């Protein structure tokens, strides 16, 4: 039994994605299978209830390597063929995906999406970029406010390095990061530190090593704060496997509707 935890806001993209899931996901009358869009609405409480019952659940949210949706003032999918959405079983992020044959990763590159590993920046670097997750995710993962997580992470970083620590929050209308490009802040960046932000994906694709939470999609490539001066730069083979796994955990709306997402996630 497929259960989509609908969000009442008419403009929410889940109102396009959930009908596609219902068409493309093989239903099982024997057990409930829950789908959530992000952590908004009542999802935090409902995820907790589902976990307590031991029932299967999947998180649906924006993709990892993709053309971006328009978020403000009204969410929209502008490029249906190249906008991908992640579907992750029992977690916010993919942490142990299946690389498959690499065809889905190759397709991203063929579509003109920035999906190639360019190596690591081994030249002289200056600052460390701190990129927190949203207030909601900080609460869900750490039981901390975003402000407290930033303070805690900053203090820990300063134990192990004297480098300048700069901060980048999620771009929102009227904040200082609105209409700015993270690529500018990744230039000459020694490392990016985050808990769950997808900025870690941007960092890896722009040659910057990362330190992340264990539930972040980039954790298999991550170092730790105590070793931040030496940095962890995994070999190309490891990054290639990671890229293939990421590509196998994200799908266009059409691929969700036609059953490709179900097949890739459940049969490979």
PDB file of C-alpha atoms in Angstrom:
ATOM      1  CA  UNK A   1       0.000   0.000   0.000  1.00  0.00           C
ATOM      2  CA  UNK A   2       1.604   3.243  -1.165  1.00  0.00           C
ATOM      3  CA  UNK A   3       1.057   6.097   1.294  1.00  0.00           C
ATOM      4  CA  UNK A   4       2.119   9.577   0.199  1.00  0.00           C
ATOM      5  CA  UNK A   5       2.236  12.105   3.004  1.00  0.00           C
ATOM      6  CA  UNK A   6       0.671  14.946   1.082  1.00  0.00           C
ATOM      7  CA  UNK A   7       1.419  18.597   1.746  1.00  0.00           C
ATOM      8  CA  UNK A   8      -1.610  20.848   1.495  1.00  0.00           C
ATOM      9  CA  UNK A   9       0.170  23.813  -0.111  1.00  0.00           C
ATOM     10  CA  UNK A  10      -1.020  23.726  -3.760  1.00  0.00           C
ATOM     11  CA  UNK A  11       2.302  25.010  -5.128  1.00  0.00           C
ATOM     12  CA  UNK A  12       4.377  22.285  -3.450  1.00  0.00           C
ATOM     13  CA  UNK A  13       6.226  20.179  -6.020  1.00  0.00           C
ATOM     14  CA  UNK A  14       5.146  17.047  -4.182  1.00  0.00           C
ATOM     15  CA  UNK A  15       1.773  17.580  -5.827  1.00  0.00           C
ATOM     16  CA  UNK A  16       3.478  16.703  -9.124  1.00  0.00           C
ATOM     17  CA  UNK A  17       5.842  14.051  -7.797  1.00  0.00           C
ATOM     18  CA  UNK A  18       3.506  11.983  -5.633  1.00  0.00           C
ATOM     19  CA  UNK A  19       1.064  11.208  -8.484  1.00  0.00           C
ATOM     20  CA  UNK A  20       4.085  10.087 -10.544  1.00  0.00           C
ATOM     21  CA  UNK A  21       5.183   7.776  -7.707  1.00  0.00           C
ATOM     22  CA  UNK A  22       1.716   6.258  -7.506  1.00  0.00           C
ATOM     23  CA  UNK A  23       1.860   5.498 -11.236  1.00  0.00           C
ATOM     24  CA  UNK A  24       5.413   4.191 -11.371  1.00  0.00           C
ATOM     25  CA  UNK A  25       5.954   2.408  -8.064  1.00  0.00           C
ATOM     26  CA  UNK A  26       4.932  -1.239  -7.800  1.00  0.00           C
ATOM     27  CA  UNK A  27       2.321  -1.407  -5.109  1.00  0.00           C
ATOM     28  CA  UNK A  28       2.297  -4.113  -2.473  1.00  0.00           C
ATOM     29  CA  UNK A  29      -1.003  -4.734  -0.741  1.00  0.00           C
ATOM     30  CA  UNK A  30       0.859  -6.661   1.949  1.00  0.00           C
ATOM     31  CA  UNK A  31       2.705  -3.741   3.536  1.00  0.00           C
ATOM     32  CA  UNK A  32       2.566   0.056   3.738  1.00  0.00           C
ATOM     33  CA  UNK A  33       5.288   2.003   1.901  1.00  0.00           C
ATOM     34  CA  UNK A  34       5.493   5.680   2.885  1.00  0.00           C
ATOM     35  CA  UNK A  35       6.780   8.614   0.825  1.00  0.00           C
ATOM     36  CA  UNK A  36       7.707  12.013   2.257  1.00  0.00           C
ATOM     37  CA  UNK A  37       8.660  15.244   0.504  1.00  0.00           C
ATOM     38  CA  UNK A  38      11.326  16.910   2.638  1.00  0.00           C
ATOM     39  CA  UNK A  39      10.817  17.706   6.298  1.00  0.00           C
ATOM     40  CA  UNK A  40       8.097  20.343   5.978  1.00  0.00           C
ATOM     41  CA  UNK A  41       4.483  20.261   7.104  1.00  0.00           C
ATOM     42  CA  UNK A  42       3.962  17.451   9.671  1.00  0.00           C
ATOM     43  CA  UNK A  43       6.636  15.216   8.175  1.00  0.00           C
ATOM     44  CA  UNK A  44       8.942  15.191  11.189  1.00  0.00           C
ATOM     45  CA  UNK A  45       6.235  13.812  13.446  1.00  0.00           C
ATOM     46  CA  UNK A  46       4.917  11.418  10.811  1.00  0.00           C
ATOM     47  CA  UNK A  47       8.377  10.035  10.010  1.00  0.00           C
ATOM     48  CA  UNK A  48       8.883   9.384  13.717  1.00  0.00           C
ATOM     49  CA  UNK A  49       5.590   7.486  13.839  1.00  0.00           C
ATOM     50  CA  UNK A  50       6.472   5.414  10.772  1.00  0.00           C
ATOM     51  CA  UNK A  51       9.902   4.559  12.196  1.00  0.00           C
ATOM     52  CA  UNK A  52       8.344   3.548  15.499  1.00  0.00           C
ATOM     53  CA  UNK A  53       6.072   1.122  13.639  1.00  0.00           C
ATOM     54  CA  UNK A  54       9.028  -0.265  11.704  1.00  0.00           C
ATOM     55  CA  UNK A  55       7.393   0.503   8.354  1.00  0.00           C
ATOM     56  CA  UNK A  56       9.193   1.209   5.085  1.00  0.00           C
ATOM     57  CA  UNK A  57       9.641   4.862   4.149  1.00  0.00           C
ATOM     58  CA  UNK A  58      11.328   6.870   1.423  1.00  0.00           C
ATOM     59  CA  UNK A  59      12.467  10.478   1.350  1.00  0.00           C
ATOM     60  CA  UNK A  60      11.880  12.442  -1.850  1.00  0.00           C
ATOM     61  CA  UNK A  61      13.613  15.782  -2.381  1.00  0.00           C
ATOM     62  CA  UNK A  62      15.680  17.757  -4.878  1.00  0.00           C
ATOM     63  CA  UNK A  63      18.382  15.845  -6.698  1.00  0.00           C
ATOM     64  CA  UNK A  64      22.116  15.836  -6.111  1.00  0.00           C
ATOM     65  CA  UNK A  65      23.522  16.518  -9.595  1.00  0.00           C
ATOM     66  CA  UNK A  66      20.833  18.246 -11.582  1.00  0.00           C
ATOM     67  CA  UNK A  67      19.468  21.369 -13.153  1.00  0.00           C
ATOM     68  CA  UNK A  68      17.881  23.309 -10.323  1.00  0.00           C
ATOM     69  CA  UNK A  69      14.228  23.957  -9.654  1.00  0.00           C
ATOM     70  CA  UNK A  70      12.993  27.505  -9.222  1.00  0.00           C
ATOM     71  CA  UNK A  71      12.275  27.924  -5.504  1.00  0.00           C
ATOM     72  CA  UNK A  72      10.978  31.480  -5.140  1.00  0.00           C
ATOM     73  CA  UNK A  73       8.464  32.947  -5.175  1.00  0.00           C
ATOM     74  CA  UNK A  74       6.703  29.783  -6.392  1.00  0.00           C
ATOM     75  CA  UNK A  75       8.414  26.402  -6.867  1.00  0.00           C
ATOM     76  CA  UNK A  76       8.572  25.157 -10.443  1.00  0.00           C
ATOM     77  CA  UNK A  77      10.356  22.603 -12.589  1.00  0.00           C
ATOM     78  CA  UNK A  78      11.818  24.554 -15.488  1.00  0.00           C
ATOM     79  CA  UNK A  79      13.640  21.769 -17.365  1.00  0.00           C
ATOM     80  CA  UNK A  80      11.763  18.490 -17.042  1.00  0.00           C
ATOM     81  CA  UNK A  81      14.341  16.413 -18.931  1.00  0.00           C
ATOM     82  CA  UNK A  82      17.304  17.472 -16.804  1.00  0.00           C
ATOM     83  CA  UNK A  83      15.795  18.155 -13.371  1.00  0.00           C
ATOM     84  CA  UNK A  84      16.290  15.207 -11.050  1.00  0.00           C
ATOM     85  CA  UNK A  85      14.790  14.295  -7.676  1.00  0.00           C
ATOM     86  CA  UNK A  86      16.386  12.000  -5.140  1.00  0.00           C
ATOM     87  CA  UNK A  87      14.458   9.061  -3.707  1.00  0.00           C
ATOM     88  CA  UNK A  88      16.186   7.583  -0.667  1.00  0.00           C
ATOM     89  CA  UNK A  89      15.087   4.666   1.480  1.00  0.00           C
ATOM     90  CA  UNK A  90      14.882   5.347   5.215  1.00  0.00           C
ATOM     91  CA  UNK A  91      17.188   8.361   5.280  1.00  0.00           C
ATOM     92  CA  UNK A  92      17.521  11.965   4.175  1.00  0.00           C
ATOM     93  CA  UNK A  93      20.437  11.147   1.866  1.00  0.00           C
ATOM     94  CA  UNK A  94      21.859   8.262  -0.107  1.00  0.00           C
ATOM     95  CA  UNK A  95      24.815   6.925   1.873  1.00  0.00           C
ATOM     96  CA  UNK A  96      25.287   3.413   0.508  1.00  0.00           C
ATOM     97  CA  UNK A  97      24.092   3.465  -3.070  1.00  0.00           C
ATOM     98  CA  UNK A  98      24.656   1.023  -5.925  1.00  0.00           C
ATOM     99  CA  UNK A  99      26.962   2.294  -8.686  1.00  0.00           C
ATOM    100  CA  UNK A 100      25.540   0.088 -11.417  1.00  0.00           C
ATOM    101  CA  UNK A 101      27.152   0.228 -14.844  1.00  0.00           C
ATOM    102  CA  UNK A 102      27.694   4.005 -14.862  1.00  0.00           C
ATOM    103  CA  UNK A 103      25.232   4.664 -17.689  1.00  0.00           C
ATOM    104  CA  UNK A 104      23.108   7.062 -15.668  1.00  0.00           C
ATOM    105  CA  UNK A 105      26.168   9.089 -14.721  1.00  0.00           C
ATOM    106  CA  UNK A 106      27.279   9.220 -18.363  1.00  0.00           C
ATOM    107  CA  UNK A 107      23.794  10.431 -19.303  1.00  0.00           C
ATOM    108  CA  UNK A 108      24.119  13.403 -16.930  1.00  0.00           C
ATOM    109  CA  UNK A 109      27.339  14.447 -18.642  1.00  0.00           C
ATOM    110  CA  UNK A 110      25.775  14.005 -22.081  1.00  0.00           C
ATOM    111  CA  UNK A 111      22.897  16.245 -20.975  1.00  0.00           C
ATOM    112  CA  UNK A 112      25.362  19.023 -20.208  1.00  0.00           C
ATOM    113  CA  UNK A 113      25.015  18.773 -16.431  1.00  0.00           C
ATOM    114  CA  UNK A 114      28.165  19.421 -14.389  1.00  0.00           C
ATOM    115  CA  UNK A 115      28.747  15.843 -13.240  1.00  0.00           C
ATOM    116  CA  UNK A 116      32.443  15.202 -13.922  1.00  0.00           C
ATOM    117  CA  UNK A 117      35.102  14.867 -11.250  1.00  0.00           C
ATOM    118  CA  UNK A 118      37.879  17.328 -12.030  1.00  0.00           C
ATOM    119  CA  UNK A 119      40.380  16.136  -9.440  1.00  0.00           C
ATOM    120  CA  UNK A 120      41.245  17.839  -6.150  1.00  0.00           C
ATOM    121  CA  UNK A 121      42.739  21.272  -5.698  1.00  0.00           C
ATOM    122  CA  UNK A 122      46.224  20.545  -4.378  1.00  0.00           C
ATOM    123  CA  UNK A 123      47.550  24.073  -4.804  1.00  0.00           C
ATOM    124  CA  UNK A 124      47.701  26.783  -2.186  1.00  0.00           C
ATOM    125  CA  UNK A 125      44.329  27.281  -0.525  1.00  0.00           C
ATOM    126  CA  UNK A 126      43.150  29.907   1.916  1.00  0.00           C
ATOM    127  CA  UNK A 127      39.889  29.533   3.795  1.00  0.00           C
ATOM    128  CA  UNK A 128      37.518  26.910   5.130  1.00  0.00           C
ATOM    129  CA  UNK A 129      33.882  27.280   4.099  1.00  0.00           C
ATOM    130  CA  UNK A 130      31.282  26.378   6.711  1.00  0.00           C
ATOM    131  CA  UNK A 131      27.886  25.534   5.201  1.00  0.00           C
ATOM    132  CA  UNK A 132      25.106  24.607   7.626  1.00  0.00           C
ATOM    133  CA  UNK A 133      21.931  22.774   6.804  1.00  0.00           C
ATOM    134  CA  UNK A 134      18.548  24.379   7.353  1.00  0.00           C
ATOM    135  CA  UNK A 135      17.091  25.027  10.763  1.00  0.00           C
ATOM    136  CA  UNK A 136      14.760  22.041  10.342  1.00  0.00           C
ATOM    137  CA  UNK A 137      17.508  19.612   9.333  1.00  0.00           C
ATOM    138  CA  UNK A 138      19.810  20.774  12.156  1.00  0.00           C
ATOM    139  CA  UNK A 139      17.009  20.064  14.579  1.00  0.00           C
ATOM    140  CA  UNK A 140      16.254  16.657  13.039  1.00  0.00           C
ATOM    141  CA  UNK A 141      19.870  15.465  12.876  1.00  0.00           C
ATOM    142  CA  UNK A 142      21.432  17.090  15.952  1.00  0.00           C
ATOM    143  CA  UNK A 143      18.566  18.358  18.127  1.00  0.00           C
ATOM    144  CA  UNK A 144      20.300  21.737  17.799  1.00  0.00           C
ATOM    145  CA  UNK A 145      19.304  25.067  16.324  1.00  0.00           C
ATOM    146  CA  UNK A 146      21.192  26.071  13.210  1.00  0.00           C
ATOM    147  CA  UNK A 147      22.863  28.862  15.201  1.00  0.00           C
ATOM    148  CA  UNK A 148      24.074  26.415  17.857  1.00  0.00           C
ATOM    149  CA  UNK A 149      25.407  24.011  15.231  1.00  0.00           C
ATOM    150  CA  UNK A 150      27.330  26.824  13.528  1.00  0.00           C
ATOM    151  CA  UNK A 151      28.838  27.883  16.864  1.00  0.00           C
ATOM    152  CA  UNK A 152      29.760  24.320  17.791  1.00  0.00           C
ATOM    153  CA  UNK A 153      31.285  23.532  14.385  1.00  0.00           C
ATOM    154  CA  UNK A 154      33.227  26.809  14.243  1.00  0.00           C
ATOM    155  CA  UNK A 155      34.740  26.252  17.669  1.00  0.00           C
ATOM    156  CA  UNK A 156      35.769  22.710  16.781  1.00  0.00           C
ATOM    157  CA  UNK A 157      37.400  23.792  13.495  1.00  0.00           C
ATOM    158  CA  UNK A 158      39.436  26.464  15.299  1.00  0.00           C
ATOM    159  CA  UNK A 159      40.948  23.815  17.573  1.00  0.00           C
ATOM    160  CA  UNK A 160      42.680  22.226  14.585  1.00  0.00           C
ATOM    161  CA  UNK A 161      43.487  25.096  12.222  1.00  0.00           C
ATOM    162  CA  UNK A 162      44.270  28.800  12.140  1.00  0.00           C
ATOM    163  CA  UNK A 163      42.776  29.252   8.685  1.00  0.00           C
ATOM    164  CA  UNK A 164      40.052  31.809   8.082  1.00  0.00           C
ATOM    165  CA  UNK A 165      36.591  30.253   8.438  1.00  0.00           C
ATOM    166  CA  UNK A 166      33.892  31.804   6.268  1.00  0.00           C
ATOM    167  CA  UNK A 167      30.222  30.919   6.332  1.00  0.00           C
ATOM    168  CA  UNK A 168      27.655  30.359   3.601  1.00  0.00           C
ATOM    169  CA  UNK A 169      24.027  29.805   4.481  1.00  0.00           C
ATOM    170  CA  UNK A 170      21.310  28.669   2.112  1.00  0.00           C
ATOM    171  CA  UNK A 171      20.458  31.483  -0.321  1.00  0.00           C
ATOM    172  CA  UNK A 172      17.075  32.898   0.525  1.00  0.00           C
ATOM    173  CA  UNK A 173      15.401  36.090  -0.728  1.00  0.00           C
ATOM    174  CA  UNK A 174      16.907  39.127   0.988  1.00  0.00           C
ATOM    175  CA  UNK A 175      19.746  37.309   2.770  1.00  0.00           C
ATOM    176  CA  UNK A 176      23.363  38.072   1.870  1.00  0.00           C
ATOM    177  CA  UNK A 177      23.797  34.891  -0.177  1.00  0.00           C
ATOM    178  CA  UNK A 178      20.783  35.456  -2.417  1.00  0.00           C
ATOM    179  CA  UNK A 179      21.742  35.563  -6.110  1.00  0.00           C
ATOM    180  CA  UNK A 180      25.321  34.483  -5.350  1.00  0.00           C
ATOM    181  CA  UNK A 181      27.123  31.419  -6.698  1.00  0.00           C
ATOM    182  CA  UNK A 182      28.797  28.988  -4.315  1.00  0.00           C
ATOM    183  CA  UNK A 183      31.481  28.403  -6.949  1.00  0.00           C
ATOM    184  CA  UNK A 184      32.869  31.849  -6.147  1.00  0.00           C
ATOM    185  CA  UNK A 185      33.285  30.872  -2.501  1.00  0.00           C
ATOM    186  CA  UNK A 186      34.872  27.534  -3.421  1.00  0.00           C
ATOM    187  CA  UNK A 187      37.743  29.237  -5.231  1.00  0.00           C
ATOM    188  CA  UNK A 188      40.946  28.829  -3.193  1.00  0.00           C
ATOM    189  CA  UNK A 189      38.908  26.926  -0.592  1.00  0.00           C
ATOM    190  CA  UNK A 190      40.878  24.497   1.568  1.00  0.00           C
ATOM    191  CA  UNK A 191      37.831  22.449   2.613  1.00  0.00           C
ATOM    192  CA  UNK A 192      34.073  22.686   3.023  1.00  0.00           C
ATOM    193  CA  UNK A 193      32.550  21.659   6.346  1.00  0.00           C
ATOM    194  CA  UNK A 194      28.859  20.854   6.611  1.00  0.00           C
ATOM    195  CA  UNK A 195      26.439  18.600   8.365  1.00  0.00           C
ATOM    196  CA  UNK A 196      23.852  17.683   5.700  1.00  0.00           C
ATOM    197  CA  UNK A 197      23.961  20.478   3.110  1.00  0.00           C
ATOM    198  CA  UNK A 198      24.128  19.579  -0.586  1.00  0.00           C
ATOM    199  CA  UNK A 199      26.848  22.212  -0.826  1.00  0.00           C
ATOM    200  CA  UNK A 200      29.148  19.228  -0.212  1.00  0.00           C
ATOM    201  CA  UNK A 201      28.260  17.949  -3.696  1.00  0.00           C
ATOM    202  CA  UNK A 202      29.138  21.353  -5.169  1.00  0.00           C
ATOM    203  CA  UNK A 203      32.446  21.221  -3.317  1.00  0.00           C
ATOM    204  CA  UNK A 204      33.435  17.793  -4.629  1.00  0.00           C
ATOM    205  CA  UNK A 205      32.537  18.793  -8.194  1.00  0.00           C
ATOM    206  CA  UNK A 206      34.657  21.933  -7.783  1.00  0.00           C
ATOM    207  CA  UNK A 207      37.793  20.192  -6.466  1.00  0.00           C
ATOM    208  CA  UNK A 208      37.273  20.988  -2.763  1.00  0.00           C
ATOM    209  CA  UNK A 209      37.590  18.240  -0.092  1.00  0.00           C
ATOM    210  CA  UNK A 210      34.747  17.933   2.411  1.00  0.00           C
ATOM    211  CA  UNK A 211      33.968  17.161   6.019  1.00  0.00           C
ATOM    212  CA  UNK A 212      30.377  16.040   6.523  1.00  0.00           C
ATOM    213  CA  UNK A 213      27.960  14.322   8.867  1.00  0.00           C
ATOM    214  CA  UNK A 214      27.832  10.532   8.546  1.00  0.00           C
ATOM    215  CA  UNK A 215      24.359  10.770   6.966  1.00  0.00           C
ATOM    216  CA  UNK A 216      25.460  13.176   4.233  1.00  0.00           C
ATOM    217  CA  UNK A 217      25.556  11.907   0.647  1.00  0.00           C
ATOM    218  CA  UNK A 218      29.267  12.818   0.495  1.00  0.00           C
ATOM    219  CA  UNK A 219      30.278  10.984   3.662  1.00  0.00           C
ATOM    220  CA  UNK A 220      32.141   8.221   1.793  1.00  0.00           C
ATOM    221  CA  UNK A 221      34.483  10.967   0.513  1.00  0.00           C
ATOM    222  CA  UNK A 222      34.621  12.900   3.779  1.00  0.00           C
ATOM    223  CA  UNK A 223      37.475  13.536   6.138  1.00  0.00           C
ATOM    224  CA  UNK A 224      37.129  14.724   9.736  1.00  0.00           C
ATOM    225  CA  UNK A 225      37.670  18.043  11.439  1.00  0.00           C
ATOM    226  CA  UNK A 226      40.612  16.816  13.503  1.00  0.00           C
ATOM    227  CA  UNK A 227      42.525  16.090  10.281  1.00  0.00           C
ATOM    228  CA  UNK A 228      41.340  19.128   8.353  1.00  0.00           C
ATOM    229  CA  UNK A 229      44.831  20.498   7.712  1.00  0.00           C
ATOM    230  CA  UNK A 230      45.831  17.291   5.917  1.00  0.00           C
ATOM    231  CA  UNK A 231      42.436  16.849   4.213  1.00  0.00           C
ATOM    232  CA  UNK A 232      40.974  13.643   2.830  1.00  0.00           C
ATOM    233  CA  UNK A 233      41.179  13.401  -0.960  1.00  0.00           C
ATOM    234  CA  UNK A 234      39.906  10.013  -2.076  1.00  0.00           C
ATOM    235  CA  UNK A 235      41.317   8.508  -5.294  1.00  0.00           C
ATOM    236  CA  UNK A 236      39.496   9.017  -8.585  1.00  0.00           C
ATOM    237  CA  UNK A 237      38.246   5.415  -8.556  1.00  0.00           C
ATOM    238  CA  UNK A 238      36.380   6.014  -5.279  1.00  0.00           C
ATOM    239  CA  UNK A 239      34.899   9.277  -6.508  1.00  0.00           C
ATOM    240  CA  UNK A 240      33.760   7.585  -9.742  1.00  0.00           C
ATOM    241  CA  UNK A 241      31.920   4.898  -7.775  1.00  0.00           C
ATOM    242  CA  UNK A 242      30.331   7.616  -5.655  1.00  0.00           C
ATOM    243  CA  UNK A 243      29.215   9.594  -8.722  1.00  0.00           C
ATOM    244  CA  UNK A 244      27.629   6.498 -10.248  1.00  0.00           C
ATOM    245  CA  UNK A 245      25.816   5.740  -6.996  1.00  0.00           C
ATOM    246  CA  UNK A 246      24.517   9.302  -6.780  1.00  0.00           C
ATOM    247  CA  UNK A 247      23.240   9.125 -10.356  1.00  0.00           C
ATOM    248  CA  UNK A 248      21.369   5.927  -9.484  1.00  0.00           C
ATOM    249  CA  UNK A 249      19.503   7.647  -6.647  1.00  0.00           C
ATOM    250  CA  UNK A 250      17.944  10.516  -8.583  1.00  0.00           C
ATOM    251  CA  UNK A 251      15.326  10.587 -11.327  1.00  0.00           C
ATOM    252  CA  UNK A 252      13.358  12.901 -13.574  1.00  0.00           C
ATOM    253  CA  UNK A 253       9.599  13.183 -13.143  1.00  0.00           C
ATOM    254  CA  UNK A 254       9.131  11.048 -16.261  1.00  0.00           C
ATOM    255  CA  UNK A 255      11.435   8.349 -14.889  1.00  0.00           C
ATOM    256  CA  UNK A 256       9.479   8.275 -11.648  1.00  0.00           C
ATOM    257  CA  UNK A 257       6.185   7.964 -13.516  1.00  0.00           C
ATOM    258  CA  UNK A 258       7.292   5.312 -16.029  1.00  0.00           C
ATOM    259  CA  UNK A 259       8.733   2.966 -13.390  1.00  0.00           C
ATOM    260  CA  UNK A 260      12.441   3.575 -14.061  1.00  0.00           C
ATOM    261  CA  UNK A 261      12.985   4.862 -10.520  1.00  0.00           C
ATOM    262  CA  UNK A 262      11.370   1.792  -9.002  1.00  0.00           C
ATOM    263  CA  UNK A 263      13.381  -0.547 -11.211  1.00  0.00           C
ATOM    264  CA  UNK A 264      16.741   1.131 -10.523  1.00  0.00           C
ATOM    265  CA  UNK A 265      16.205   1.419  -6.780  1.00  0.00           C
ATOM    266  CA  UNK A 266      14.740  -2.030  -6.233  1.00  0.00           C
ATOM    267  CA  UNK A 267      16.190  -4.301  -8.893  1.00  0.00           C
ATOM    268  CA  UNK A 268      19.832  -3.414  -9.558  1.00  0.00           C
TER     269      UNK A 268
END
